[in-house]
Structure formats: C-alpha cells, structure tokens
Short mmCIF file of C-alpha atoms and ligand atoms in Angstrom, two decimals:
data_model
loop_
_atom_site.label_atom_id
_atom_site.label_comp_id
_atom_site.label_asym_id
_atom_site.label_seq_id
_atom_site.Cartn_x
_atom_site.Cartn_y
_atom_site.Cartn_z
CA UNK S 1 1.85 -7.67 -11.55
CA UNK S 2 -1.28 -8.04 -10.47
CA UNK S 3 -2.24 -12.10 -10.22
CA UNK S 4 -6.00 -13.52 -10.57
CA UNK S 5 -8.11 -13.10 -7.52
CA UNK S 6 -7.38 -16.53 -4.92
CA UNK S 7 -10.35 -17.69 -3.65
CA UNK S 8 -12.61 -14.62 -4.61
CA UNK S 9 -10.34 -12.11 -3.57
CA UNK S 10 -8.07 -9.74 -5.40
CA UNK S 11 -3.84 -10.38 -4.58
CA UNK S 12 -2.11 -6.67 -3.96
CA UNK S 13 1.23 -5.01 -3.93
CA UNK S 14 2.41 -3.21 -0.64
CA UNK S 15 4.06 0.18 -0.99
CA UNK S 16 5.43 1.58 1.94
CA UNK S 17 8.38 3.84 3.11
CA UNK S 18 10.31 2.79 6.51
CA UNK S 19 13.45 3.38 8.45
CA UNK S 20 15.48 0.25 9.63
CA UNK S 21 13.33 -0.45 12.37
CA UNK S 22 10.55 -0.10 10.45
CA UNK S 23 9.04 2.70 11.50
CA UNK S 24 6.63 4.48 9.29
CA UNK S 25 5.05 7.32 11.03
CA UNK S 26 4.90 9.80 14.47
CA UNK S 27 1.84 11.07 15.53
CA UNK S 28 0.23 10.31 12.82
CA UNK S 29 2.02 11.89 10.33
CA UNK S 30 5.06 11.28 8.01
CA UNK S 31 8.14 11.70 10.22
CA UNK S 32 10.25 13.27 6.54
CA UNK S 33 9.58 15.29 3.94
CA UNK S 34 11.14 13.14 0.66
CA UNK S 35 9.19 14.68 -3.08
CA UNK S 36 11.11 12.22 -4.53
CA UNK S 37 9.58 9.33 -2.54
CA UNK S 38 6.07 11.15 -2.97
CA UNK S 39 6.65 11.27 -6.79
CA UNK S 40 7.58 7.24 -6.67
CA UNK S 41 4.23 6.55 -4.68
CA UNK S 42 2.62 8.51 -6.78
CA UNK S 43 3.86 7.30 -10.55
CA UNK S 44 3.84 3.43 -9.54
CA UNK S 45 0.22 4.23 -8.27
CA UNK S 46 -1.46 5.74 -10.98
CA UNK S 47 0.27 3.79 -13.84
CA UNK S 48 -1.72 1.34 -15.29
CA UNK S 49 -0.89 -0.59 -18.86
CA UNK S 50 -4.06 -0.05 -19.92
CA UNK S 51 -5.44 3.21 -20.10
CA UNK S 52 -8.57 2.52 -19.77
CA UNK S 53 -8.58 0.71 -16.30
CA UNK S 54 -7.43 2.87 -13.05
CA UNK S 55 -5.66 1.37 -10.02
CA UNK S 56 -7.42 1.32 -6.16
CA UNK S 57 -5.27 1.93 -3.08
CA UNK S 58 -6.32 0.18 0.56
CA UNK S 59 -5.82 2.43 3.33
CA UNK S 60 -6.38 2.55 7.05
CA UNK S 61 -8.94 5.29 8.55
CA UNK S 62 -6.33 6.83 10.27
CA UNK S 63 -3.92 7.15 7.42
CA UNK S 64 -7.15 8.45 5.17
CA UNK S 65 -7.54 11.29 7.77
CA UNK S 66 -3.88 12.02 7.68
CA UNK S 67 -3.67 12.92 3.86
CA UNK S 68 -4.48 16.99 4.05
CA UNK S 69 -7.92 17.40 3.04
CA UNK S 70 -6.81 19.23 -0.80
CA UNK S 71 -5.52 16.06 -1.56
CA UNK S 72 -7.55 13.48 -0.62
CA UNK S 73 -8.99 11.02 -2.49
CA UNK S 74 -5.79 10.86 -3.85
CA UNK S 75 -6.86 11.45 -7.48
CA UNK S 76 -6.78 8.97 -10.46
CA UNK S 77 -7.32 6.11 -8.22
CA UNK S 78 -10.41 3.91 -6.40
CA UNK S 79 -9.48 5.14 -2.80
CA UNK S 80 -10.85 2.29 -0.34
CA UNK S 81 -10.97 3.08 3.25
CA UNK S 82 -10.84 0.10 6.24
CA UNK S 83 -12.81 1.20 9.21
CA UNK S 84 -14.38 -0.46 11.74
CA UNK S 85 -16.52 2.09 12.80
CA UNK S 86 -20.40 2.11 11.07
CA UNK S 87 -20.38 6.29 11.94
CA UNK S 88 -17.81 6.86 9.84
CA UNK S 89 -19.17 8.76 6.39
CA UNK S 90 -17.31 10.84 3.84
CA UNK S 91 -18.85 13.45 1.98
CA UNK S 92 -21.90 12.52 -0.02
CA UNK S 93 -20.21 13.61 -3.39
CA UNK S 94 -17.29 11.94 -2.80
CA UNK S 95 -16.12 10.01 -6.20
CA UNK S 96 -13.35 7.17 -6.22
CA UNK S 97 -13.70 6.36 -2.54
CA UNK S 98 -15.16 3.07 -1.24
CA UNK S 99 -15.53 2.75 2.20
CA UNK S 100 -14.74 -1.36 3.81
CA UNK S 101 -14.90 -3.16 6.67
CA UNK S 102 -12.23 -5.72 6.82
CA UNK S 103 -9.38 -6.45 4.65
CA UNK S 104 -11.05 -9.78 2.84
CA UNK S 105 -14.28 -7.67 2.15
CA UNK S 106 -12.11 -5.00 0.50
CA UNK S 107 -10.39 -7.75 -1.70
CA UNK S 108 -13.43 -9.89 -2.82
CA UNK S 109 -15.16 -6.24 -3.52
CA UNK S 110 -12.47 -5.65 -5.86
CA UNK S 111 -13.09 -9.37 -7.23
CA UNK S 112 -16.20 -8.82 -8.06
CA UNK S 113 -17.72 -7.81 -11.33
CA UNK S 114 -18.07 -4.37 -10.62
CA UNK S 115 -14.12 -3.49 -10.07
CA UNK S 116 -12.47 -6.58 -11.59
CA UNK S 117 -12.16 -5.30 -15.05
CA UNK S 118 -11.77 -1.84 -14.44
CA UNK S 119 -8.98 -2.24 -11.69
CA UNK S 120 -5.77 -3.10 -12.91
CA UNK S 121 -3.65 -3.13 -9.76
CA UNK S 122 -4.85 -3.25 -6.20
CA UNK S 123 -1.89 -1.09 -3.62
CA UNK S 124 -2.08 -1.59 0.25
CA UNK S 125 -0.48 1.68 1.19
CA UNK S 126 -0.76 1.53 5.24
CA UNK S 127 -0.68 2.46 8.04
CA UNK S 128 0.72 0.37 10.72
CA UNK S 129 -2.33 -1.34 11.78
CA UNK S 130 -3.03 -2.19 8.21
CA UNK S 131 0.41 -3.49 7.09
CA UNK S 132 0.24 -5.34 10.41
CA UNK S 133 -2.05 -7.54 9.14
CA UNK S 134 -1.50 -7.44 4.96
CA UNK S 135 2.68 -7.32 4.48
CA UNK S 136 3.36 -10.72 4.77
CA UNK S 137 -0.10 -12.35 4.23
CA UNK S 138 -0.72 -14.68 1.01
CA UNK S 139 -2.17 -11.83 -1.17
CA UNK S 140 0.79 -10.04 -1.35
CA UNK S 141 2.38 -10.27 -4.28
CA UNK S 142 5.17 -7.93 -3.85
CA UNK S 143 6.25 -5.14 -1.44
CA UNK S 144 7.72 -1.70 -2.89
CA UNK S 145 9.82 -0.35 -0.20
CA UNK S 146 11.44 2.71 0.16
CA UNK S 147 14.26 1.58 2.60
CA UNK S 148 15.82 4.84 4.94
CA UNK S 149 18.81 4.53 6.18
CA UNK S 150 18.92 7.83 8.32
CA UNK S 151 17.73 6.91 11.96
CA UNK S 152 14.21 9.15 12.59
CA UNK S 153 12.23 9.17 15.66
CA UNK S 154 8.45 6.90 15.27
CA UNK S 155 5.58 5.70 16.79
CA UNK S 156 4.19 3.50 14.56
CA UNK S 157 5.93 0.44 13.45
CA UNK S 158 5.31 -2.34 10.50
CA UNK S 159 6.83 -6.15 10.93
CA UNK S 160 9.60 -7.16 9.27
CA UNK S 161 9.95 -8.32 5.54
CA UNK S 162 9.59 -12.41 5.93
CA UNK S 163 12.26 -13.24 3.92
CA UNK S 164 11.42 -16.45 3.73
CA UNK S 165 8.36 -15.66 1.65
CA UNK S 166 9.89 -12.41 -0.50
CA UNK S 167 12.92 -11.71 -2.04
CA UNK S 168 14.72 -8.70 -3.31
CA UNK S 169 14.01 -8.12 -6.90
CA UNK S 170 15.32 -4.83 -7.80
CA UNK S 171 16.89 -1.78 -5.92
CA UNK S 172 17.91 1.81 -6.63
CA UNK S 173 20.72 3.96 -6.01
CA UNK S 174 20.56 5.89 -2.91
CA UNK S 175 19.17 9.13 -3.14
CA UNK S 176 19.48 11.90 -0.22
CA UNK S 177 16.75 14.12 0.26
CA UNK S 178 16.67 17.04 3.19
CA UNK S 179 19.85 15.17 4.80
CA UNK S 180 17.97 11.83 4.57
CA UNK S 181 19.67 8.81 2.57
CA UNK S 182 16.83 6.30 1.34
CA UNK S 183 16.87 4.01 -2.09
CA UNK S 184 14.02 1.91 -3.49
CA UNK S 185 13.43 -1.60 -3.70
CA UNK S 186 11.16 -4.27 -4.11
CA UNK S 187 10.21 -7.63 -3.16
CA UNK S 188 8.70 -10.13 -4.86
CA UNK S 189 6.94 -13.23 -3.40
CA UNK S 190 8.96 -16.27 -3.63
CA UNK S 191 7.25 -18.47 -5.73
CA UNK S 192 7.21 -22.51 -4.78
CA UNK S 193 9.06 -24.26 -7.67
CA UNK S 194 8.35 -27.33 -6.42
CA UNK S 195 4.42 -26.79 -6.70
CA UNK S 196 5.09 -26.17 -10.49
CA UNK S 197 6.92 -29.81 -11.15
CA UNK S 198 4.30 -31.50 -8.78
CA UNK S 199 1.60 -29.66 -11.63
N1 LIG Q 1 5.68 5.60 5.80
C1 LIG Q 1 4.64 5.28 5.05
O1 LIG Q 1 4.80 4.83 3.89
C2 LIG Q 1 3.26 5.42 5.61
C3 LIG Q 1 2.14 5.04 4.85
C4 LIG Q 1 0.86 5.19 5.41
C5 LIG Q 1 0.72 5.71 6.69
N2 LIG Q 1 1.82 6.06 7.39
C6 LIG Q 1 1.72 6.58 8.76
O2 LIG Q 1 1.11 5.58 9.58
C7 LIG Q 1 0.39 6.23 10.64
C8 LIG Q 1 -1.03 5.72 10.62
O3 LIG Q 1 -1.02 4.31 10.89
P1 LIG Q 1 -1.95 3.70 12.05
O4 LIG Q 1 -1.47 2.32 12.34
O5 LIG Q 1 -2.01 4.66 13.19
O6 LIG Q 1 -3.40 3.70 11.39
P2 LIG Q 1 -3.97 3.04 10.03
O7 LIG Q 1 -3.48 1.64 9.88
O8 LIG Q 1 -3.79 3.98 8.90
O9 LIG Q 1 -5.54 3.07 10.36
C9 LIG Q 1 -6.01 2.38 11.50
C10 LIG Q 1 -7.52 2.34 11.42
O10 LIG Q 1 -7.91 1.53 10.31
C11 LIG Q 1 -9.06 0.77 10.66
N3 LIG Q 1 -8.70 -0.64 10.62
C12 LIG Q 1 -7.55 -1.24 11.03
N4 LIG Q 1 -7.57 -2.57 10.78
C13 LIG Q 1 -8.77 -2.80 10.19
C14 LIG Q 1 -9.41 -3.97 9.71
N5 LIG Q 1 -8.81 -5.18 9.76
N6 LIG Q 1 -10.63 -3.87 9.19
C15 LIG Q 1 -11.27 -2.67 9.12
N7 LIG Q 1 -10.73 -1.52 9.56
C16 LIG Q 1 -9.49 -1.60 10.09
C17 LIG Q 1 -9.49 1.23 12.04
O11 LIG Q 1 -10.33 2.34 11.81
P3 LIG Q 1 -11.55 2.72 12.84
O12 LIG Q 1 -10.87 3.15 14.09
O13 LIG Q 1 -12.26 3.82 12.12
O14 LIG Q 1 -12.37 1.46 12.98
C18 LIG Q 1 -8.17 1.71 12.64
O15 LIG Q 1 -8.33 2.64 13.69
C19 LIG Q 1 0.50 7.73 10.37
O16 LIG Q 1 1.59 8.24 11.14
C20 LIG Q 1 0.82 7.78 8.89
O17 LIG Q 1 1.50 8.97 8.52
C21 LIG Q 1 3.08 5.92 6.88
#
C-alpha cells in the first residue's frame, strides 16, 4: 500500500494495538498478553509481494528497549530506531537496525537510493511519543489497529483516529484472548476526490 515518497520522504502504515481510550502501554511494557495479536503484527510486517525486497519498522528508543533482548531486531525487517540522544549505540554487529534522529530523517533515509528499492513497506509501530507525532500526520497512509474492548489499566496514551482524514476499511470478528475481547481493523486515508476532477 505503500505510495511514492512526498516530497523526498517515504509515506507509512501505522500498526498499533489500543484499548478505547487509547492506551497502549504501562510501564513500559504491553499491559496483555494476545499471540494472536503478536502473530498479526508479525505476518502484516514481514510480508512483502516481492520476495526479494524486506519491509522496515520505525520505532521509538523506548519501545526498542522494551522488546526482550532474544528478540530484538525483530528479524526479517530494517529495524530503525528514533532517538534523540547522540550516546545511544547498539551493538557493533548489529544487522537490520538503523539508528535516526527525527521522524522526516527516518523517511527521506528510506527515500533514498539506498532503501527505496529494497523496502517495500515502511510500518510506524510506536510508542506513544512516536504515534504522537506520526498517526494522523500526511504520511500515513493507513492505520492497522487492533481495537480492545476490555478496559486495562495504562500509562501511555496515543490520540485519537482523525476521522476526518481515515476511514474504516475493513474489520475482523472479535477474538478473545486470556479474557480479553479485541478485533482488527484498519483505516485508510481518505483520499480528496475533488483533487482528482480539479487534475
Ligand atoms: N500497544 C502497542 O501496540 C504498542 C506498540 C509499541 C509500544 N507500546 C508501548 O509504548 C510504551 C513506550 O512508548 P513511549 O511513548 O514511552 O516511548 P517511545 O515512543 O517508544 O520512545 C520514546 C523515545 O523515542 C525517541 N523519540 C521520540 N520522539 C522522537 C523524535 N521526534 N525524533 C527522534 N527521537 C524521538 C526519544 O528517545 P531518546 O530519549 O533516546 O532521545 C524518546 O525518549 C511501552 O509501554 C510499550 O510497551 C505499545
């Protein structure tokens, strides 16, 4: 789904899970347990029509540091990490993680002629400070959201949908998972039909 860069800079798809009030996480953690939501991340991450190309994933420091160490970078895909902070260094064999310092430098690196053939689909997977500033912006293309319904305690929060800009596409049935009811669906960006008849 995956759209030509604008201006330079790669477009993305959000994936995210999040209770009602949007809550995402508690001391820095996942607040649930749900295989069946990991297996979703995981499958819509690493697919890729051509087998040849791999996907990257954008993810805050924080949320980097909270995937347990035997899994991280998660495998099959570019792993690019947002800090702030110029002390921050990964291993020196580390493969398939790129290290950024903003959210546009992240997206014209993947622009650019090193990663634009080879990545097929750019994912913003969190955390709160990162979807905070990437759910609703103009490089979003769509936003896969696992939507639970169960009420769970967080401390870290993402805005609202804007449904002005995105609209439900497609949902699933609800699953439950360790007495948690959740379903999948995404949102696509609404596009401006009016730009198209204006050419
Ligand atoms: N439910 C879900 O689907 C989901 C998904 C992912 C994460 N989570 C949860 O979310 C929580 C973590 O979220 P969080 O908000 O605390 O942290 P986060 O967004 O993962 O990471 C925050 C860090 O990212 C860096 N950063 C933020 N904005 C940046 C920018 N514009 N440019 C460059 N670097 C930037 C900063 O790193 P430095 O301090 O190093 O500068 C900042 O401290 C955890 O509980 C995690 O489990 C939930």
């Amino acid at each position: 789904m995956a759209l030509f860069p604008i201006l330079g800079r790669r477009s993305y798809e959000v994936v995210v899970a999040a209770t009602k009030t949007m809550g995402i996480g508690k001391d820095g953690k996942l607040p649930w347990r749900l295989p069946s939501d990991l297996k979703f991340f995981k499958n819509l991450t690493m697919t890729t029509s051509d087998p040849a190309k791999k996907n990257a994933v954008i993810m805050g420091r924080k949320t980097w540091e909270s995937i347990p160490l035997q899994h991280r970078p998660l495998p099959g895909r570019l792993n690019v990490i947002l800090t702030r902070s110029e002390s921050f260094h990964i291993g020196s064999m580390e493969k398939n993680v790129v290290i950024s310092g903003s959210m546009i430098s992240a997206l014209k690196l993947l622009a650019s002629s090193r990663y634009r053939l080879s990545i097929e689909n750019v994912f913003v997977i969190g955390g709160g400070q990162i979807l905070r500033e990437s759910l609703n912006a103009r490089e979003c293309d769509a936003i896969h959201l696992t939507e639970i319904e169960t009420d769970i305690d967080c401390d870290t929060f993402i805005p609202a949908i804007d449904v002005t800009q995105f609209q439900p596409w497609c949902s699933s049935l609800p699953i439950v998972e360790n007495g948690i009811r959740y379903c999948f669906t995404t949102y696509v960006r609404v596009r401006d039909s009016t730009a198209i008849s204006k050419g």
